[in-house]
Amino acid sequence: MSALLGSVATYTVLATLLVASVAHLSRPAVLAGALATHRVLPAPATVAALVVGTEGLLAGTGIVALWQGDRSLLGVSLAGSGVLFGLYAGYGRYLLVTGRTGPCGCSRRELPMTGWVVTRALALAGLALTGLTLAGSVLPPQRTGTPLAVALLAAATFTTLLWHLPAAMHQPTVAAVRTRTGRPTGVTAEEGLPR
């Protein structure tokens, strides 16, 4: 059971980091623009580049560690991932507490900073900690078979769900939801649901 739990947690964290770094690389201005809008960190473009580089480095390190069977390197990757996701959660919470609105910069889409962004970061930090705790039992990618297939399918599912969580839970206001003609689609700010 610990092999399945550790594997799902580890593969979810690494896949999410890989998807995040690719998404940020495909539209680098989104994260830098969001950080500039928040007006919290100096040199938003530099910070954005560091974030994207760190995500890619942690994902790459974790993948190499899995292929080589290097548990200590995998532990470093997962510990770094836990710290990074913890920083994301803390930063997002700070923005929400201080009332700083704006985009989260956490995907290719323009999504606002919400509690769901913080929740996702906390969930990923928890998964990184779980993977770190169980790093010795993580199934390597060379070990084919049903347990690895189940772990990879579960990790792909969790990665997809967590990646889309902020977008799925976003409830736009009437001003934000308009048809191509410019007329509101019938979504109210109070309800957040179509009429």
PDB file of C-alpha atoms in Angstrom:
ATOM      1  CA  MET A   1       0.000   0.000   0.000  1.00  0.00           C
ATOM      2  CA  SER A   2       2.835   2.413   0.799  1.00  0.00           C
ATOM      3  CA  ALA A   3       4.349   1.737  -2.646  1.00  0.00           C
ATOM      4  CA  LEU A   4       1.088   2.726  -4.340  1.00  0.00           C
ATOM      5  CA  LEU A   5       0.541   5.815  -2.185  1.00  0.00           C
ATOM      6  CA  GLY A   6       4.158   6.973  -2.495  1.00  0.00           C
ATOM      7  CA  SER A   7       4.191   6.353  -6.238  1.00  0.00           C
ATOM      8  CA  VAL A   8       0.920   8.186  -6.899  1.00  0.00           C
ATOM      9  CA  ALA A   9       2.028  11.147  -4.782  1.00  0.00           C
ATOM     10  CA  THR A  10       5.473  11.318  -6.398  1.00  0.00           C
ATOM     11  CA  TYR A  11       4.300  10.932  -9.987  1.00  0.00           C
ATOM     12  CA  THR A  12       1.512  13.490  -9.422  1.00  0.00           C
ATOM     13  CA  VAL A  13       3.942  16.078  -8.082  1.00  0.00           C
ATOM     14  CA  LEU A  14       6.481  15.533 -10.856  1.00  0.00           C
ATOM     15  CA  ALA A  15       3.829  15.551 -13.587  1.00  0.00           C
ATOM     16  CA  THR A  16       2.296  18.746 -12.231  1.00  0.00           C
ATOM     17  CA  LEU A  17       5.691  20.447 -12.128  1.00  0.00           C
ATOM     18  CA  LEU A  18       6.389  19.331 -15.686  1.00  0.00           C
ATOM     19  CA  VAL A  19       3.003  20.574 -16.934  1.00  0.00           C
ATOM     20  CA  ALA A  20       3.425  23.865 -15.064  1.00  0.00           C
ATOM     21  CA  SER A  21       6.872  24.545 -16.470  1.00  0.00           C
ATOM     22  CA  VAL A  22       5.751  23.726 -20.032  1.00  0.00           C
ATOM     23  CA  ALA A  23       2.646  25.918 -19.644  1.00  0.00           C
ATOM     24  CA  HIS A  24       4.707  28.804 -18.309  1.00  0.00           C
ATOM     25  CA  LEU A  25       7.291  28.405 -21.067  1.00  0.00           C
ATOM     26  CA  SER A  26       4.580  28.421 -23.726  1.00  0.00           C
ATOM     27  CA  ARG A  27       3.235  31.769 -22.456  1.00  0.00           C
ATOM     28  CA  PRO A  28       5.987  33.356 -20.332  1.00  0.00           C
ATOM     29  CA  ALA A  29       4.298  36.764 -20.121  1.00  0.00           C
ATOM     30  CA  VAL A  30       1.330  35.394 -18.133  1.00  0.00           C
ATOM     31  CA  LEU A  31       3.254  34.718 -14.912  1.00  0.00           C
ATOM     32  CA  ALA A  32       5.398  37.842 -15.169  1.00  0.00           C
ATOM     33  CA  GLY A  33       2.284  39.941 -15.825  1.00  0.00           C
ATOM     34  CA  ALA A  34       0.466  38.441 -12.845  1.00  0.00           C
ATOM     35  CA  LEU A  35       3.415  39.103 -10.533  1.00  0.00           C
ATOM     36  CA  ALA A  36       3.610  42.694 -11.798  1.00  0.00           C
ATOM     37  CA  THR A  37      -0.118  43.148 -11.128  1.00  0.00           C
ATOM     38  CA  HIS A  38       0.264  41.881  -7.546  1.00  0.00           C
ATOM     39  CA  ARG A  39       2.960  44.494  -6.806  1.00  0.00           C
ATOM     40  CA  VAL A  40       4.515  42.386  -4.053  1.00  0.00           C
ATOM     41  CA  LEU A  41       7.786  41.076  -5.460  1.00  0.00           C
ATOM     42  CA  PRO A  42      10.540  43.140  -7.066  1.00  0.00           C
ATOM     43  CA  ALA A  43      11.585  42.372 -10.669  1.00  0.00           C
ATOM     44  CA  PRO A  44       8.526  40.295 -11.658  1.00  0.00           C
ATOM     45  CA  ALA A  45      10.075  39.067 -14.920  1.00  0.00           C
ATOM     46  CA  THR A  46      13.169  37.793 -13.088  1.00  0.00           C
ATOM     47  CA  VAL A  47      11.087  36.100 -10.390  1.00  0.00           C
ATOM     48  CA  ALA A  48       8.890  34.502 -13.067  1.00  0.00           C
ATOM     49  CA  ALA A  49      11.965  33.149 -14.866  1.00  0.00           C
ATOM     50  CA  LEU A  50      13.299  31.746 -11.572  1.00  0.00           C
ATOM     51  CA  VAL A  51       9.952  30.096 -10.826  1.00  0.00           C
ATOM     52  CA  VAL A  52       9.752  28.457 -14.254  1.00  0.00           C
ATOM     53  CA  GLY A  53      13.374  27.344 -14.038  1.00  0.00           C
ATOM     54  CA  THR A  54      12.840  25.906 -10.558  1.00  0.00           C
ATOM     55  CA  GLU A  55       9.731  23.992 -11.670  1.00  0.00           C
ATOM     56  CA  GLY A  56      11.595  22.523 -14.632  1.00  0.00           C
ATOM     57  CA  LEU A  57      14.681  21.707 -12.559  1.00  0.00           C
ATOM     58  CA  LEU A  58      12.675  19.954  -9.832  1.00  0.00           C
ATOM     59  CA  ALA A  59      10.655  17.971 -12.382  1.00  0.00           C
ATOM     60  CA  GLY A  60      13.763  16.996 -14.336  1.00  0.00           C
ATOM     61  CA  THR A  61      15.692  16.054 -11.210  1.00  0.00           C
ATOM     62  CA  GLY A  62      12.823  13.902  -9.982  1.00  0.00           C
ATOM     63  CA  ILE A  63      12.432  12.126 -13.321  1.00  0.00           C
ATOM     64  CA  VAL A  64      16.171  11.429 -13.574  1.00  0.00           C
ATOM     65  CA  ALA A  65      16.184  10.188  -9.974  1.00  0.00           C
ATOM     66  CA  LEU A  66      13.338   7.783 -10.735  1.00  0.00           C
ATOM     67  CA  TRP A  67      15.069   6.415 -13.845  1.00  0.00           C
ATOM     68  CA  GLN A  68      18.372   5.964 -12.040  1.00  0.00           C
ATOM     69  CA  GLY A  69      16.816   4.618  -8.856  1.00  0.00           C
ATOM     70  CA  ASP A  70      18.504   7.360  -6.826  1.00  0.00           C
ATOM     71  CA  ARG A  71      16.284   7.682  -3.749  1.00  0.00           C
ATOM     72  CA  SER A  72      18.324  10.486  -2.177  1.00  0.00           C
ATOM     73  CA  LEU A  73      18.085  12.626  -5.335  1.00  0.00           C
ATOM     74  CA  LEU A  74      14.360  11.866  -5.494  1.00  0.00           C
ATOM     75  CA  GLY A  75      14.092  13.011  -1.879  1.00  0.00           C
ATOM     76  CA  VAL A  76      15.822  16.290  -2.743  1.00  0.00           C
ATOM     77  CA  SER A  77      13.427  16.840  -5.648  1.00  0.00           C
ATOM     78  CA  LEU A  78      10.356  16.103  -3.529  1.00  0.00           C
ATOM     79  CA  ALA A  79      11.576  18.240  -0.623  1.00  0.00           C
ATOM     80  CA  GLY A  80      12.225  21.134  -3.005  1.00  0.00           C
ATOM     81  CA  SER A  81       8.804  20.600  -4.566  1.00  0.00           C
ATOM     82  CA  GLY A  82       7.150  20.691  -1.161  1.00  0.00           C
ATOM     83  CA  VAL A  83       8.907  23.955  -0.331  1.00  0.00           C
ATOM     84  CA  LEU A  84       7.996  25.466  -3.712  1.00  0.00           C
ATOM     85  CA  PHE A  85       4.317  24.522  -3.430  1.00  0.00           C
ATOM     86  CA  GLY A  86       4.310  25.735   0.176  1.00  0.00           C
ATOM     87  CA  LEU A  87       5.674  29.090  -1.008  1.00  0.00           C
ATOM     88  CA  TYR A  88       2.973  29.231  -3.690  1.00  0.00           C
ATOM     89  CA  ALA A  89       0.305  28.596  -1.049  1.00  0.00           C
ATOM     90  CA  GLY A  90       1.744  31.206   1.306  1.00  0.00           C
ATOM     91  CA  TYR A  91       2.036  33.796  -1.451  1.00  0.00           C
ATOM     92  CA  GLY A  92      -1.507  33.138  -2.634  1.00  0.00           C
ATOM     93  CA  ARG A  93      -2.857  33.350   0.913  1.00  0.00           C
ATOM     94  CA  TYR A  94      -1.006  36.619   1.449  1.00  0.00           C
ATOM     95  CA  LEU A  95      -2.575  38.071  -1.687  1.00  0.00           C
ATOM     96  CA  LEU A  96      -6.049  37.020  -0.576  1.00  0.00           C
ATOM     97  CA  VAL A  97      -5.623  38.347   2.987  1.00  0.00           C
ATOM     98  CA  THR A  98      -4.287  41.692   1.810  1.00  0.00           C
ATOM     99  CA  GLY A  99      -7.038  42.046  -0.803  1.00  0.00           C
ATOM    100  CA  ARG A 100      -4.700  42.182  -3.770  1.00  0.00           C
ATOM    101  CA  THR A 101      -6.701  41.079  -6.744  1.00  0.00           C
ATOM    102  CA  GLY A 102      -5.478  40.023 -10.112  1.00  0.00           C
ATOM    103  CA  PRO A 103      -4.605  36.931 -12.068  1.00  0.00           C
ATOM    104  CA  CYS A 104      -2.892  33.998 -10.401  1.00  0.00           C
ATOM    105  CA  GLY A 105      -0.415  33.471 -13.244  1.00  0.00           C
ATOM    106  CA  CYS A 106      -0.665  29.764 -12.510  1.00  0.00           C
ATOM    107  CA  SER A 107      -1.698  28.531 -15.945  1.00  0.00           C
ATOM    108  CA  ARG A 108      -1.865  29.580 -19.580  1.00  0.00           C
ATOM    109  CA  ARG A 109      -5.324  31.044 -18.958  1.00  0.00           C
ATOM    110  CA  GLU A 110      -6.078  34.299 -17.179  1.00  0.00           C
ATOM    111  CA  LEU A 111      -7.491  32.990 -13.901  1.00  0.00           C
ATOM    112  CA  PRO A 112      -7.969  35.133 -10.813  1.00  0.00           C
ATOM    113  CA  MET A 113      -6.191  34.440  -7.555  1.00  0.00           C
ATOM    114  CA  THR A 114      -8.706  32.538  -5.423  1.00  0.00           C
ATOM    115  CA  GLY A 115      -8.746  30.217  -2.468  1.00  0.00           C
ATOM    116  CA  TRP A 116      -8.785  27.310  -4.927  1.00  0.00           C
ATOM    117  CA  VAL A 117      -5.328  28.278  -6.166  1.00  0.00           C
ATOM    118  CA  VAL A 118      -4.109  28.170  -2.562  1.00  0.00           C
ATOM    119  CA  THR A 119      -5.918  24.864  -1.955  1.00  0.00           C
ATOM    120  CA  ARG A 120      -4.256  23.308  -4.995  1.00  0.00           C
ATOM    121  CA  ALA A 121      -0.817  24.459  -3.846  1.00  0.00           C
ATOM    122  CA  LEU A 122      -1.425  23.040  -0.361  1.00  0.00           C
ATOM    123  CA  ALA A 123      -2.608  19.727  -1.814  1.00  0.00           C
ATOM    124  CA  LEU A 124       0.520  19.492  -3.957  1.00  0.00           C
ATOM    125  CA  ALA A 125       2.744  20.385  -0.994  1.00  0.00           C
ATOM    126  CA  GLY A 126       1.054  17.583   0.954  1.00  0.00           C
ATOM    127  CA  LEU A 127       1.579  15.150  -1.912  1.00  0.00           C
ATOM    128  CA  ALA A 128       5.249  16.144  -2.107  1.00  0.00           C
ATOM    129  CA  LEU A 129       5.619  15.493   1.633  1.00  0.00           C
ATOM    130  CA  THR A 130       3.865  12.131   1.246  1.00  0.00           C
ATOM    131  CA  GLY A 131       6.148  11.203  -1.642  1.00  0.00           C
ATOM    132  CA  LEU A 132       9.183  12.307   0.358  1.00  0.00           C
ATOM    133  CA  THR A 133       8.122  10.221   3.355  1.00  0.00           C
ATOM    134  CA  LEU A 134       7.571   7.151   1.157  1.00  0.00           C
ATOM    135  CA  ALA A 135      10.394   7.785  -1.364  1.00  0.00           C
ATOM    136  CA  GLY A 136      11.960   4.418  -0.612  1.00  0.00           C
ATOM    137  CA  SER A 137       8.887   2.563  -1.858  1.00  0.00           C
ATOM    138  CA  VAL A 138       8.164   4.518  -5.068  1.00  0.00           C
ATOM    139  CA  LEU A 139       7.832   2.227  -8.081  1.00  0.00           C
ATOM    140  CA  PRO A 140      10.484   3.013 -10.708  1.00  0.00           C
ATOM    141  CA  PRO A 141       9.302   3.506 -14.305  1.00  0.00           C
ATOM    142  CA  GLN A 142      11.311   0.463 -15.483  1.00  0.00           C
ATOM    143  CA  ARG A 143       9.279  -1.860 -13.264  1.00  0.00           C
ATOM    144  CA  THR A 144       6.400  -2.566 -15.593  1.00  0.00           C
ATOM    145  CA  GLY A 145       3.270  -4.264 -14.403  1.00  0.00           C
ATOM    146  CA  THR A 146      -0.147  -3.630 -12.974  1.00  0.00           C
ATOM    147  CA  PRO A 147       0.949  -1.730  -9.830  1.00  0.00           C
ATOM    148  CA  LEU A 148       2.906   0.809 -11.883  1.00  0.00           C
ATOM    149  CA  ALA A 149       0.080   1.136 -14.420  1.00  0.00           C
ATOM    150  CA  VAL A 150      -2.416   1.812 -11.621  1.00  0.00           C
ATOM    151  CA  ALA A 151      -0.075   4.355 -10.004  1.00  0.00           C
ATOM    152  CA  LEU A 152       0.506   6.164 -13.309  1.00  0.00           C
ATOM    153  CA  LEU A 153      -3.211   6.262 -14.160  1.00  0.00           C
ATOM    154  CA  ALA A 154      -4.054   7.578 -10.689  1.00  0.00           C
ATOM    155  CA  ALA A 155      -1.268  10.170 -10.896  1.00  0.00           C
ATOM    156  CA  ALA A 156      -2.445  11.309 -14.342  1.00  0.00           C
ATOM    157  CA  THR A 157      -5.987  11.659 -12.988  1.00  0.00           C
ATOM    158  CA  PHE A 158      -4.901  13.633  -9.919  1.00  0.00           C
ATOM    159  CA  THR A 159      -2.596  15.828 -12.007  1.00  0.00           C
ATOM    160  CA  THR A 160      -5.429  16.654 -14.402  1.00  0.00           C
ATOM    161  CA  LEU A 161      -7.922  17.332 -11.617  1.00  0.00           C
ATOM    162  CA  LEU A 162      -5.529  19.504  -9.631  1.00  0.00           C
ATOM    163  CA  TRP A 163      -4.357  21.384 -12.713  1.00  0.00           C
ATOM    164  CA  HIS A 164      -7.934  22.294 -13.670  1.00  0.00           C
ATOM    165  CA  LEU A 165      -9.223  22.902 -10.119  1.00  0.00           C
ATOM    166  CA  PRO A 166      -8.959  26.726 -10.092  1.00  0.00           C
ATOM    167  CA  ALA A 167     -10.556  27.016 -13.542  1.00  0.00           C
ATOM    168  CA  ALA A 168     -13.309  24.538 -12.699  1.00  0.00           C
ATOM    169  CA  MET A 169     -14.213  26.330  -9.471  1.00  0.00           C
ATOM    170  CA  HIS A 170     -14.006  29.842 -10.919  1.00  0.00           C
ATOM    171  CA  GLN A 171     -17.375  31.599 -10.948  1.00  0.00           C
ATOM    172  CA  PRO A 172     -17.142  34.624 -13.219  1.00  0.00           C
ATOM    173  CA  THR A 173     -19.274  37.703 -12.682  1.00  0.00           C
ATOM    174  CA  VAL A 174     -21.695  39.160 -15.212  1.00  0.00           C
ATOM    175  CA  ALA A 175     -19.113  41.719 -16.323  1.00  0.00           C
ATOM    176  CA  ALA A 176     -16.569  39.010 -17.082  1.00  0.00           C
ATOM    177  CA  VAL A 177     -18.870  36.647 -18.964  1.00  0.00           C
ATOM    178  CA  ARG A 178     -20.039  38.049 -22.267  1.00  0.00           C
ATOM    179  CA  THR A 179     -21.007  36.629 -25.592  1.00  0.00           C
ATOM    180  CA  ARG A 180     -19.282  37.637 -28.795  1.00  0.00           C
ATOM    181  CA  THR A 181     -21.888  40.360 -29.230  1.00  0.00           C
ATOM    182  CA  GLY A 182     -20.926  41.889 -25.895  1.00  0.00           C
ATOM    183  CA  ARG A 183     -24.143  40.954 -24.089  1.00  0.00           C
ATOM    184  CA  PRO A 184     -24.034  39.161 -20.730  1.00  0.00           C
ATOM    185  CA  THR A 185     -24.730  35.430 -20.842  1.00  0.00           C
ATOM    186  CA  GLY A 186     -27.028  35.494 -17.814  1.00  0.00           C
ATOM    187  CA  VAL A 187     -24.559  34.684 -15.064  1.00  0.00           C
ATOM    188  CA  THR A 188     -25.011  36.712 -11.919  1.00  0.00           C
ATOM    189  CA  ALA A 189     -22.290  37.598  -9.463  1.00  0.00           C
ATOM    190  CA  GLU A 190     -24.421  36.479  -6.519  1.00  0.00           C
ATOM    191  CA  GLU A 191     -25.321  33.084  -7.889  1.00  0.00           C
ATOM    192  CA  GLY A 192     -22.294  32.363 -10.016  1.00  0.00           C
ATOM    193  CA  LEU A 193     -24.479  29.960 -11.943  1.00  0.00           C
ATOM    194  CA  PRO A 194     -26.279  30.271 -15.282  1.00  0.00           C
ATOM    195  CA  ARG A 195     -29.924  31.250 -14.992  1.00  0.00           C
TER     196      ARG A 195
END
